[in-house]
Amino acid sequence: MRNPDTSLPNLNTLYLACSGGGKSQALFQNKLIPRSKVRHVLWDPDEDHPARRFYTLPSFKKALVEELKRGRGFRLAYSGDADVKTFEIWCQMVISILDGAKPTYVTIEELATVTETVSRATKYFGILLNRGRKYGAQIHLTTQRGTEISKTAYNQCPTKWVGIQEGADVDRMAKLCALTPGQIKELTPLEYWLKQSGKEPERVQLEYKKIPR
Ligand SMILES: Nc1ncnc2c1ncn2[C@@H]1O[C@H](COP(=O)(O)OP(=O)(O)O)[C@@H](O)[C@H]1O
Ligand SMILES: [Mg+2]
């Protein structure tokens, strides 16, 4: 981590919806994330996003070092084993490249599968969440259930895309996100309540777009 810049905004975003709710779509279509010419690293276990893809951490790291030397934009995805230990090492690598003088986009899909405890984030993921902003990190997280990720992750994302939920999760999500159960129930796939700090929730209907891979 270098060149800290405390004036950088917190643009971290959380996408919450059940499977098929359109989380990967919402993330892919987010206009705040340029498609090219920026540094973008992805934890992408289901291979949902276009990127140069790696299945081991050493191969991911090697490509990252090469791209940093080249000094241009890149999209590098790790799509190997998704366990907490591997995720922590991956987060450590991401932290090491952060630079407050240039943005680094960080996509993390299906966060719940690499969450150890809901009380707080694991060590390096916690550093990424708590200190990444000053060093240019913009973190985009998806999860099916808001109750299965750490409070650190939830709290460090001022922008939330809240999509469809099923069964008991409707009430849980409504409570967590300060919406009414009725507001969650009326959503269809690819439809969201966009919650941004200091603003009223806004209902957004996305259109399906084919993601090139
Ligand atoms: N070929 C398609 N045409 C139209 N809509 C589609 C198509 N494929 C998927 N979808 C829509 O996209 C949703 C899946 O979006 P996705 O972002 O992959 O969900 P998630 O990441 O939340 O599991 C499906 O529920 C469906 O509504
Ligand atoms: Mg998905």
PDB file of C-alpha atoms and ligand atoms in Angstrom, residues 18-25 44 46 48-49 109-110 142 144, ligand 2:
ATOM      1  CA  CYS A  18     -30.709 -14.913  -3.868  1.00  0.00           C
ATOM      2  CA  SER A  19     -29.175 -17.089  -6.573  1.00  0.00           C
ATOM      3  CA  GLY A  20     -30.503 -15.928  -9.946  1.00  0.00           C
ATOM      4  CA  GLY A  21     -31.424 -12.534  -8.499  1.00  0.00           C
ATOM      5  CA  GLY A  22     -29.018 -10.801 -10.839  1.00  0.00           C
ATOM      6  CA  LYS A  23     -26.046  -9.927  -8.614  1.00  0.00           C
ATOM      7  CA  SER A  24     -23.395 -10.681 -11.232  1.00  0.00           C
ATOM      8  CA  GLN A  25     -25.457  -8.728 -13.766  1.00  0.00           C
ATOM      9  CA  ASP A  44     -14.508 -15.056  -9.327  1.00  0.00           C
ATOM     10  CA  ASP A  46     -17.985 -19.272 -10.763  1.00  0.00           C
ATOM     11  CA  ASP A  48     -18.979 -15.007 -14.082  1.00  0.00           C
ATOM     12  CA  HIS A  49     -16.848 -12.169 -15.407  1.00  0.00           C
ATOM     13  CA  GLU A 109     -18.136 -12.864  -5.827  1.00  0.00           C
ATOM     14  CA  GLU A 110     -20.044 -15.029  -3.331  1.00  0.00           C
ATOM     15  CA  THR A 142     -21.782 -10.089  -3.888  1.00  0.00           C
ATOM     16  CA  GLN A 144     -26.825 -14.303  -1.409  1.00  0.00           C
TER      17      GLN A 144
HETATM   18 MG    MG B   2     -23.635 -14.556  -9.692  1.00  0.00          MG
END
